[in-house]
Coordinates of C-alpha atoms and ligand atoms in Angstrom, one line a residue:
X18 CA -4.9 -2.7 22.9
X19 CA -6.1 0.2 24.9
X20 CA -5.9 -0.4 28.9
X21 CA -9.2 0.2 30.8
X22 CA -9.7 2.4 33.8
X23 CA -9.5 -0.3 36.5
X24 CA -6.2 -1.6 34.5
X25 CA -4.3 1.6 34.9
X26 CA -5.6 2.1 38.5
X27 CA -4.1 -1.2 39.2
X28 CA -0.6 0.2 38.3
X29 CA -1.3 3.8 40.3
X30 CA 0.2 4.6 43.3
X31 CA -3.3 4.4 44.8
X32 CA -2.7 6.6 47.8
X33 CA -5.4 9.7 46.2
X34 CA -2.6 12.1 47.0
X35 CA -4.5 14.8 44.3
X36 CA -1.4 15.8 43.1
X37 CA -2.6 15.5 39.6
X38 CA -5.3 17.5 40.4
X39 CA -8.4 14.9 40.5
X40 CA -9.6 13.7 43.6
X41 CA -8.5 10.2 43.2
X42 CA -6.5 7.8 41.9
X43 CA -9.5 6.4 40.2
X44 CA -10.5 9.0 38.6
X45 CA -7.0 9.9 37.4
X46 CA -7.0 6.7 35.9
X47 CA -10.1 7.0 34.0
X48 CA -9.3 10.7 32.6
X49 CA -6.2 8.5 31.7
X50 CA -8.6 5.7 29.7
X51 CA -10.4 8.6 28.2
X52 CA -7.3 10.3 27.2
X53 CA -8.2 13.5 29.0
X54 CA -5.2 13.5 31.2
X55 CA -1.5 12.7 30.9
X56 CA 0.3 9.7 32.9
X57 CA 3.1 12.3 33.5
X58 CA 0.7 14.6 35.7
X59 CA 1.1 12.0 38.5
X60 CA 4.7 12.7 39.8
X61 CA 4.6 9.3 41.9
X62 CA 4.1 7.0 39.4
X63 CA 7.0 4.2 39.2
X64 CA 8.8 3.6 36.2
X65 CA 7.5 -0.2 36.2
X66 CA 3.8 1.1 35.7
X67 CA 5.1 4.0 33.0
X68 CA 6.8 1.0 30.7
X69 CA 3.6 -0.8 31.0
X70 CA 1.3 2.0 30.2
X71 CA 3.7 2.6 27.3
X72 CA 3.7 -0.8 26.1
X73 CA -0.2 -0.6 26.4
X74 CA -0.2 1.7 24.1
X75 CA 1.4 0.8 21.3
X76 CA 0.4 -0.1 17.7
X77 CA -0.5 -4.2 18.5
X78 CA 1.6 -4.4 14.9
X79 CA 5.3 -2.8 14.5
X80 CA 5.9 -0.8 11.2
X81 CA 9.1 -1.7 9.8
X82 CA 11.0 0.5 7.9
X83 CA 13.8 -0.1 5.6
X84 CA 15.7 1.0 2.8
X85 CA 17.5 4.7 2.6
X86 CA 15.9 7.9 3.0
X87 CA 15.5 8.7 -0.5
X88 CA 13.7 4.5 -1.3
X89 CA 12.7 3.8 2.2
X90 CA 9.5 1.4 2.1
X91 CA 7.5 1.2 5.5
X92 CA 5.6 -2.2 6.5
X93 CA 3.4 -3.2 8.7
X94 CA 1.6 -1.1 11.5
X95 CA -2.0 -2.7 10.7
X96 CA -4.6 -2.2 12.8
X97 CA -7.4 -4.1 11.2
X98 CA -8.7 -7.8 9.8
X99 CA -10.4 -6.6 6.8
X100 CA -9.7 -3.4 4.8
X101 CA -13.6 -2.3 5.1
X102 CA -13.4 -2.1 9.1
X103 CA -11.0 0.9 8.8
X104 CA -8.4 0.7 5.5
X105 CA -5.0 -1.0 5.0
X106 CA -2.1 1.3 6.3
X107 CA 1.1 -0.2 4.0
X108 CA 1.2 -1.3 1.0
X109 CA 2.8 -4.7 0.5
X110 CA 5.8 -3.8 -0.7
X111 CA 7.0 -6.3 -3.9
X112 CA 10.6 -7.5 -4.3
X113 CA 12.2 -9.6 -7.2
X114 CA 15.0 -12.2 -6.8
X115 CA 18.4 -11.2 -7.8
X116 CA 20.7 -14.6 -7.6
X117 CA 24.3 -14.0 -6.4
X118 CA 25.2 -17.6 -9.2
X119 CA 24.8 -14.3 -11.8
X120 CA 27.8 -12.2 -12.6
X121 CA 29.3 -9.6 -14.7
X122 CA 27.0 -8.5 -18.0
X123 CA 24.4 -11.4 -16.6
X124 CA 24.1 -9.7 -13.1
X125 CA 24.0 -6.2 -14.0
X126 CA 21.3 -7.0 -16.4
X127 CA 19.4 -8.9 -14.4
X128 CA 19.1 -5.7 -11.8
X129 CA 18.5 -3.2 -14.3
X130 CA 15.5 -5.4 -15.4
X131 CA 14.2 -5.8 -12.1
X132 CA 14.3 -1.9 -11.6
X133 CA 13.2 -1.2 -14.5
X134 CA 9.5 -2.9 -13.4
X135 CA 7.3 0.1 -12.8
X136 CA 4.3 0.9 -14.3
X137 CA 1.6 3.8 -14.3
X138 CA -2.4 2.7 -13.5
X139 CA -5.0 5.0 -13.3
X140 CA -2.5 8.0 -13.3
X141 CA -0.8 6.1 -10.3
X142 CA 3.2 4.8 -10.5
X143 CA 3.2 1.2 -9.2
X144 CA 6.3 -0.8 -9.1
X145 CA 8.5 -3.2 -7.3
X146 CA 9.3 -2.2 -4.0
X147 CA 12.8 -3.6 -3.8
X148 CA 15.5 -6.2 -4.6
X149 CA 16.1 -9.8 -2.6
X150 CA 19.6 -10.9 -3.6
X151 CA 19.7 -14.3 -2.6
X152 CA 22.9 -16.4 -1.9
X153 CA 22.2 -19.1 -3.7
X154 CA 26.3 -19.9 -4.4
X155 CA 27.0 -20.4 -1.1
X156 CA 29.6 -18.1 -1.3
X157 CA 30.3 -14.8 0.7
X158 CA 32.4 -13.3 -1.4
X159 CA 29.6 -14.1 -4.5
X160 CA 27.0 -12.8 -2.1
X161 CA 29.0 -9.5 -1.4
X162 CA 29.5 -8.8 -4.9
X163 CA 26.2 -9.2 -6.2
X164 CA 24.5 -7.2 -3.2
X165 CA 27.2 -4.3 -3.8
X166 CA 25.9 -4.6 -7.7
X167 CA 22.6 -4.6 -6.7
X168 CA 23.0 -1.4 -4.5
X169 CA 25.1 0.4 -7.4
X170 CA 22.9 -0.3 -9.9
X171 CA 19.2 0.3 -8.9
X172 CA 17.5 2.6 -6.5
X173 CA 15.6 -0.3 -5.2
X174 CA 15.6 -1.1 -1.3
X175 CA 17.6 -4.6 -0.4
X176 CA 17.3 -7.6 1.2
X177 CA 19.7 -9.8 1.8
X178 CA 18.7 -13.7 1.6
X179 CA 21.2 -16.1 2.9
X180 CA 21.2 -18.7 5.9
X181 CA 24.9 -18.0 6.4
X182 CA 26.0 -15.6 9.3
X183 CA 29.4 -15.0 7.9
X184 CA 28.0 -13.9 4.6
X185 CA 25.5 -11.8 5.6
X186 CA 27.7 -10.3 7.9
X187 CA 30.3 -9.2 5.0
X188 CA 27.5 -8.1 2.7
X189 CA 25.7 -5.9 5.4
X190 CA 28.5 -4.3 6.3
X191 CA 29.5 -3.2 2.9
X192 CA 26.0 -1.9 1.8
X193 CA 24.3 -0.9 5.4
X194 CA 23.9 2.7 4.3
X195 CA 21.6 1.6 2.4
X196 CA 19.7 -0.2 5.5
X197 CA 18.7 -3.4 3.7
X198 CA 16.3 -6.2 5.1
X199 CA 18.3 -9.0 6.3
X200 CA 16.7 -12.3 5.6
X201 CA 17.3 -14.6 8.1
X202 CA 17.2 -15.6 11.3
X203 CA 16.4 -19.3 12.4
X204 CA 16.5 -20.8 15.9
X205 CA 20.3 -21.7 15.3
X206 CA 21.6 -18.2 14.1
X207 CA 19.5 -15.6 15.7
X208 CA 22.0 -14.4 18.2
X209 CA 24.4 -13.9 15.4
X210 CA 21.7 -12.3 12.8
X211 CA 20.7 -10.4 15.4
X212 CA 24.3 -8.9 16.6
X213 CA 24.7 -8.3 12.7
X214 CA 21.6 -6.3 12.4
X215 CA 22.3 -4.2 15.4
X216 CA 25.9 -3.2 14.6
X217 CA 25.0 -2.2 11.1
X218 CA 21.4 -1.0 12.2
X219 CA 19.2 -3.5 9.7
X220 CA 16.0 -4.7 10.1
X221 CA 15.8 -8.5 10.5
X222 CA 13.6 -11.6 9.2
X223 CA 13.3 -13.9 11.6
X224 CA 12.3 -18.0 10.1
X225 CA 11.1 -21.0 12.2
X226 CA 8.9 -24.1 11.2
X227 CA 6.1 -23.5 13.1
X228 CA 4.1 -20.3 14.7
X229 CA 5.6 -21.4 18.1
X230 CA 8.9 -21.5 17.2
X231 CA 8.4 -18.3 15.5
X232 CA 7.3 -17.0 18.9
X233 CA 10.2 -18.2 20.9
X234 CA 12.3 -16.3 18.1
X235 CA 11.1 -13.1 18.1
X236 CA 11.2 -13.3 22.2
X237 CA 15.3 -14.0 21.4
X238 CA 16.3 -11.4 18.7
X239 CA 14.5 -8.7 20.9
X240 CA 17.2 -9.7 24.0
X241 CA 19.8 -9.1 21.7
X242 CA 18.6 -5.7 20.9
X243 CA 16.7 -6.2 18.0
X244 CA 13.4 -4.8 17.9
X245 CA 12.6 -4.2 14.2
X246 CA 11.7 -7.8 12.9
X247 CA 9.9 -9.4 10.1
X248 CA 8.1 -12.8 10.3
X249 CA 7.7 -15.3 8.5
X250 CA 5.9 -18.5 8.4
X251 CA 7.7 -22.1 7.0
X252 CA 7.9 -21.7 3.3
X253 CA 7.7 -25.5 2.4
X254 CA 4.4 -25.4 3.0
X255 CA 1.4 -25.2 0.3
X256 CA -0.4 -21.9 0.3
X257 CA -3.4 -23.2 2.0
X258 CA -1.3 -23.5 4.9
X259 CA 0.4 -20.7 4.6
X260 CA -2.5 -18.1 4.1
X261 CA -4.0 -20.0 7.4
X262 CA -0.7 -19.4 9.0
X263 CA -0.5 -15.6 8.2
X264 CA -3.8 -14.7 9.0
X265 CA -3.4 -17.1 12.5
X266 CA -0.9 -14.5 13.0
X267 CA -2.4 -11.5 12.2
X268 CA -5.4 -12.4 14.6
X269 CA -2.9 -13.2 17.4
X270 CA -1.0 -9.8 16.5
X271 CA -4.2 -7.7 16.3
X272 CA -7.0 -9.3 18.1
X273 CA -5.1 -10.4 20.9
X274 CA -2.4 -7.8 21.0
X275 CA 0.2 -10.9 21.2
X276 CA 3.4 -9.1 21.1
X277 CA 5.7 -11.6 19.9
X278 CA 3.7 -11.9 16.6
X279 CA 3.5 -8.2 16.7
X280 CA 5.3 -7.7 13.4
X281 CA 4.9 -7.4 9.4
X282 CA 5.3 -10.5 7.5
X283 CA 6.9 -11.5 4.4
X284 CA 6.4 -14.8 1.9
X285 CA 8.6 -16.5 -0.8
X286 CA 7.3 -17.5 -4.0
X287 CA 9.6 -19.4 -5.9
X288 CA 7.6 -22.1 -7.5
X289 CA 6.5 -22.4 -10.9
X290 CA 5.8 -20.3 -13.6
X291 CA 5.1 -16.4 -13.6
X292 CA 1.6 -17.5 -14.0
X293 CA 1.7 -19.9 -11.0
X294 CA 3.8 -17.0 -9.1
X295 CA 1.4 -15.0 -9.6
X296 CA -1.3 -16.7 -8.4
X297 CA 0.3 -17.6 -5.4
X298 CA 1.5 -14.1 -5.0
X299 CA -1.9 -12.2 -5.1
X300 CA -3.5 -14.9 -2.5
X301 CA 0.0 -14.1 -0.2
X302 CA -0.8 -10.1 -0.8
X303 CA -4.4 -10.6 -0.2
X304 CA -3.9 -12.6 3.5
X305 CA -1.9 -10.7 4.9
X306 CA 1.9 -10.7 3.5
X307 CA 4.3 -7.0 4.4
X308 CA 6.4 -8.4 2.1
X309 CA 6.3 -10.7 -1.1
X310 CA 9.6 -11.8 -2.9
X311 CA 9.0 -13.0 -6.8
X312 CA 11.4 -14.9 -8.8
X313 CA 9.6 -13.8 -12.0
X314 CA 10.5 -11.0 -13.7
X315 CA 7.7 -10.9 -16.1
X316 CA 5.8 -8.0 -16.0
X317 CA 2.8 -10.0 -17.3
X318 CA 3.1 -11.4 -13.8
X319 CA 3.8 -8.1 -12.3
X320 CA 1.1 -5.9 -13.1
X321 CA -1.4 -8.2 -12.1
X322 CA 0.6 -8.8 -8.5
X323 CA 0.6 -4.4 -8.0
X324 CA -2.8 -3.8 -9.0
X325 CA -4.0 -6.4 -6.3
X326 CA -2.0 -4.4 -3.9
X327 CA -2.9 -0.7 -4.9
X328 CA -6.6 -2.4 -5.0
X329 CA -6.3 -3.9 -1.3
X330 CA -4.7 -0.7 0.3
X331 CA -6.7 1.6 -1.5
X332 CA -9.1 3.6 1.5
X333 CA -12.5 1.8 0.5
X334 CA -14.5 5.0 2.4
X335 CA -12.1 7.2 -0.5
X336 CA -12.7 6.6 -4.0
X337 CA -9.7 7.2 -6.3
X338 CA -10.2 10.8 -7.7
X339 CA -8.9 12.5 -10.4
X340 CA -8.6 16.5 -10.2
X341 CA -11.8 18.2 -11.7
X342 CA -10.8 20.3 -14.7
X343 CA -10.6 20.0 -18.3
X344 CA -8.0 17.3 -19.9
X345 CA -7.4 17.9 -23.5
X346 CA -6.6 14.7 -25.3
X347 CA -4.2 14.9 -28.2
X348 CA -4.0 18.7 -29.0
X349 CA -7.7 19.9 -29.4
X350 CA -8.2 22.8 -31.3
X351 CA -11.2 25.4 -31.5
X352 CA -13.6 22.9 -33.8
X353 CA -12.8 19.6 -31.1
X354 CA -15.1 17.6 -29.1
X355 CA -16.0 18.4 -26.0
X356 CA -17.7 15.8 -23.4
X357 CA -17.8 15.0 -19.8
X358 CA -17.7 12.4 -17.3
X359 CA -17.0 12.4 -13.4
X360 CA -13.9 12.1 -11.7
X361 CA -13.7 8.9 -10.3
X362 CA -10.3 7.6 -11.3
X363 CA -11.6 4.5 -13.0
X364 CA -14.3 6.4 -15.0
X365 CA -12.0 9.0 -16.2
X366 CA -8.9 7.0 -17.2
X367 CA -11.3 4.4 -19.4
X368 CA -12.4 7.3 -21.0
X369 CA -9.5 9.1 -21.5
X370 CA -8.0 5.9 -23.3
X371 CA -11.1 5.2 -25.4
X372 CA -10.6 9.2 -26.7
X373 CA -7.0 8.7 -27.0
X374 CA -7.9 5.1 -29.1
X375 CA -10.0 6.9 -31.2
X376 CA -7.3 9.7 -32.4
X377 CA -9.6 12.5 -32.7
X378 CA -7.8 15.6 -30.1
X379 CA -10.4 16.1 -27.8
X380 CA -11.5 18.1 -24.4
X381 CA -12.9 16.1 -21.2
X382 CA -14.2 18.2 -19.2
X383 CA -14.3 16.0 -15.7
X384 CA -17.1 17.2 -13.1
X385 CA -16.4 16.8 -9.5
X386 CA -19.0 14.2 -8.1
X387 CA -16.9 13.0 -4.6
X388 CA -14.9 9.8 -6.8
X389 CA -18.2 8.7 -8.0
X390 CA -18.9 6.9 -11.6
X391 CA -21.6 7.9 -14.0
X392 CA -24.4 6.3 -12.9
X393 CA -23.5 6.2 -9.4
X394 CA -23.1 10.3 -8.8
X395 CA -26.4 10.7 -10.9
X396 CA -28.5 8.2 -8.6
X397 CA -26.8 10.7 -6.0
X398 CA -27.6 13.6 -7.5
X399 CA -24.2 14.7 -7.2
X400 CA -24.1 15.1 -11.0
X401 CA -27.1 17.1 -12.3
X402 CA -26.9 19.5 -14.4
X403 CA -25.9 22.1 -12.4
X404 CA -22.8 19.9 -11.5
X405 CA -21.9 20.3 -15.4
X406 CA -23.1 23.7 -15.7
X407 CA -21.1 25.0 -12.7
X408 CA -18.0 23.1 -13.8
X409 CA -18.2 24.6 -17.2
X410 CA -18.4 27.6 -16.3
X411 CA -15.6 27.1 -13.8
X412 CA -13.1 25.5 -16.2
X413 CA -14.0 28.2 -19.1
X414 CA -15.0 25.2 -21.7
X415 CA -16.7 28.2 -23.8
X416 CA -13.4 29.9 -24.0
X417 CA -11.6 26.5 -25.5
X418 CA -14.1 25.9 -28.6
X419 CA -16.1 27.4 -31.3
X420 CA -18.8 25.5 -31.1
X421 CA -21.7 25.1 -28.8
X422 CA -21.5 21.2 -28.7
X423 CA -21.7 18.9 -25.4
X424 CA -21.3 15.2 -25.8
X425 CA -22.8 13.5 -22.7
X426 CA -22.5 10.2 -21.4
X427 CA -25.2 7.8 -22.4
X428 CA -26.2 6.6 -19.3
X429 CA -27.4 10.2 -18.4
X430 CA -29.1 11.1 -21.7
X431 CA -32.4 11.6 -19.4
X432 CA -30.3 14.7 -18.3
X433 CA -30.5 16.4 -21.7
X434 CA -33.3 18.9 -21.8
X435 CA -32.2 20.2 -17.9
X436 CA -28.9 20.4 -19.4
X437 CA -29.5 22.2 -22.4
X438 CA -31.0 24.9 -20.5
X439 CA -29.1 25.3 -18.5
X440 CA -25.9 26.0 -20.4
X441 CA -27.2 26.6 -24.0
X442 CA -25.3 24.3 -25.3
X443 CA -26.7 21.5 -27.5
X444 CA -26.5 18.3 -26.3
X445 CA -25.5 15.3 -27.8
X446 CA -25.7 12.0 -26.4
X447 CA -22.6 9.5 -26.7
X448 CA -22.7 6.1 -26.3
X449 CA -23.7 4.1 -23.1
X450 CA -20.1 2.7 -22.9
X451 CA -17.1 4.2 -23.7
X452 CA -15.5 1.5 -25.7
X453 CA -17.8 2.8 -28.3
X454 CA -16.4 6.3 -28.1
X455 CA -14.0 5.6 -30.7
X456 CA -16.4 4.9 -32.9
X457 CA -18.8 7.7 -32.3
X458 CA -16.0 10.0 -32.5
X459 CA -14.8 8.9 -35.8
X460 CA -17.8 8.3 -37.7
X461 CA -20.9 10.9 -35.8
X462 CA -18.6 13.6 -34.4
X463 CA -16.4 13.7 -37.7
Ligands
LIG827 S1 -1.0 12.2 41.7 FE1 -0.9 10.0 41.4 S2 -1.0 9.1 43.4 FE2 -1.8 11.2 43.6 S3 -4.0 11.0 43.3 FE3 -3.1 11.5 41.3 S4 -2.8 9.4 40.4 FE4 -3.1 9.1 42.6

């Protein structure tokens, strides 16, 4: 949080030297408040007061970054409660189990799997974020193996899951180029997961069984030199009481700029079915989860689990858009349909799959109205039909057919006569929804 004026003139020299140029300390330490001045304009201030200032000013969350240049994910860094104060800054990222009981054929198949769990949404690629490999044998030299697998055989950002120090130490070591997560440190180990994730330059989850303990934690990693950490809350306990843990957090992080909780978070869901996962999942991605490790592998599970994310970090004040120009369907010819509809992403990509169901090649011509829908931009009057007109003329639509035929949406069918004047075209009204475009197409266009 932001210092006042009267906080940084407490840390001044106070002695209205001028140096800086304003007549007083006071006033240098409002232009300071107001960001129209510079802390370094006062060549007296002590070094004390500069590392407070600095502090001050710092993001009340960390962003946490790991993973190698080329799959690096980013965490954290939030600034608000609820996405329509401001907007989300980083995506949760989503990780899938990997355990280190697999081996051989069973192991490699399992990570190819996992990688293999990205998907495209309204013209978007979501996917999982990364891989947890998780000691579950107990063993280092299991847990080394499968997280040197994991790294050679997916593109996927780690993190390494395993309560034992000597472990972790053996398996950071041999894949730290690839800067992987290290999952964890409790009370007991943090001064030795913390000296592992400074000599190989990791990021670090830190674990304890209650919010104060996680407090006293995060206070211990940092004296060991450890500033990128991860929280996260007890995982025994039921999601009721782990959503009220994580957002007791976040209002300590952000509302009360309480450093020690000033990190990204990440949850465990290993319970139950995919269905139950991913239940538990989207409530954990929803309030307010960095990270969110899966044991499921389904993408029936999945896809549900990314689309909450892409929906909660999308900017509510900027509708997904789609580029305004002509998208031929199939491969349209001369004699094909041509219709419109605006370029909100949602709108457009319904449509362009209820065209595509319908197998007849096809042109949509899609009209810029600011990421709006249908009904929305015309209430706006951001589609009118000057809006198509202009956009026709734009995109050369008279050049692509023979005809003189302009299928409209038919929520807007009160546009037709405006329209047809003004681009001499004749209009033809399509159905209200677009599930029935297949049908239209087929059976009035044919
Ligand atoms: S230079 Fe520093 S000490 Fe001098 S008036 Fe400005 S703020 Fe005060």
């Amino acid at each position: 949080m932001a210092l006042t004026g009267l906080e940084i003139f407490k840390l001044l020299p106070k002695t209205n030297c001028k140096k800086c140029g304003m007549p007083t300390c006071l006033a240098f330490a409002m232009a300071l408040a107001q960001k129209r001045a510079k802390l370094d304009d006062c060549p007296d201030v002590s070094q004390e007061a500069k590392d407070k200032l600095a502090a001050a000013a710092a993001p009340p969350m960390r962003k946490v970054v790991f993973g190698s240049a080329q799959t690096q994910v980013q965490i954290g860094q939030e600034t608000v409660m609820f996405r329509h104060e401001e907007k989300f800054h980083n995506p949760t990222t989503l990780a899938v189990t990997v355990s280190d009981t697999l081996t051989g054929e069973d192991l490699k198949k399992r990570i190819e799997t996992v990688s293999a769990l990205q998907f495209e949404r309204v013209g978007t690629k979501i996917g999982v974020g990364a891989i947890a490999v998780v000691n579950d044998s107990g063993s280092a030299d299991s847990f080394v193996a499968a997280c040197e697998a994991a790294k050679a055989g997916g593109d996927l950002p780690l993190i390494l899951v395993t309560q034992s120090s000597k472990a972790m130490a053996a398996a950071a070591a041999r894949v730290k180029e690839t800067v992987p997560l290290l999952a964890w440190a409790e009370p007991d180990t943090a001064e030795e997961m913390a000296k592992i994730a400074k000599e190989n330059g990791c990021p670090l989850a830190a674990r304890a069984e209650t919010i104060d303990a996680l407090t006293e934690l995060t206070e211990k990693i940092k004296t060991h030199g450890v500033e990128d950490i991860v929280l996260s809350c007890p995982e025994g306990a039921d999601l009721r009481d782990r959503l009220f843990d994580l957002s007791r957090m976040r209002t300590l992080a952000l509302k009360k700029v309480f450093r020690p909780l000033g990190y990204p978070t990440i949850s465990f869901v290993g319970d139950g079915d995919g269905d139950v996962q991913m239940a538990s999942a989207i409530g954990l991605i929803c309030k307010y989860s960095g990270i969110v490790v899966v044991d499921t592998a389904e993408p029936y599970a999945l896809l549900p689990m990314l689309t909450t994310v892409m929906n909660i970090f999308t900017d509510p004040q900027k509708p997904v858009q789609v580029e305004p120009k002509v998208y031929p369907i199939g491969e349209p010819d001369a004699n094909s349909p041509v219709m419109f509809t605006t370029n909100f992403s949602l709108t457009y990509y319904t449509v362009e799959s209820d065209v595509e169901a319908s197998r007849v090649p096809s042109y949509i011509l899609v009209v810029d109205t600011e990421g709006t829908s249908v009904l929305t931009a015309y209430s706006g009057d951001k589609l009118n039909e000057k809006a198509v007109a202009d956009a026709m003329a734009k995109f050369g639509v008279d050049k692509l057919v023979k005809h003189r035929k302009l299928i409209i949406p038919g929520y807007v069918a009160v546009m037709s006569g405006k329209l047809e004047e003004a681009t001499n075209w004749e209009i033809l009204v399509g159905p209200r929804e677009c599930s029935m475009l297949p049908k239209y197409l087929q059976e009035v266009w044919n």
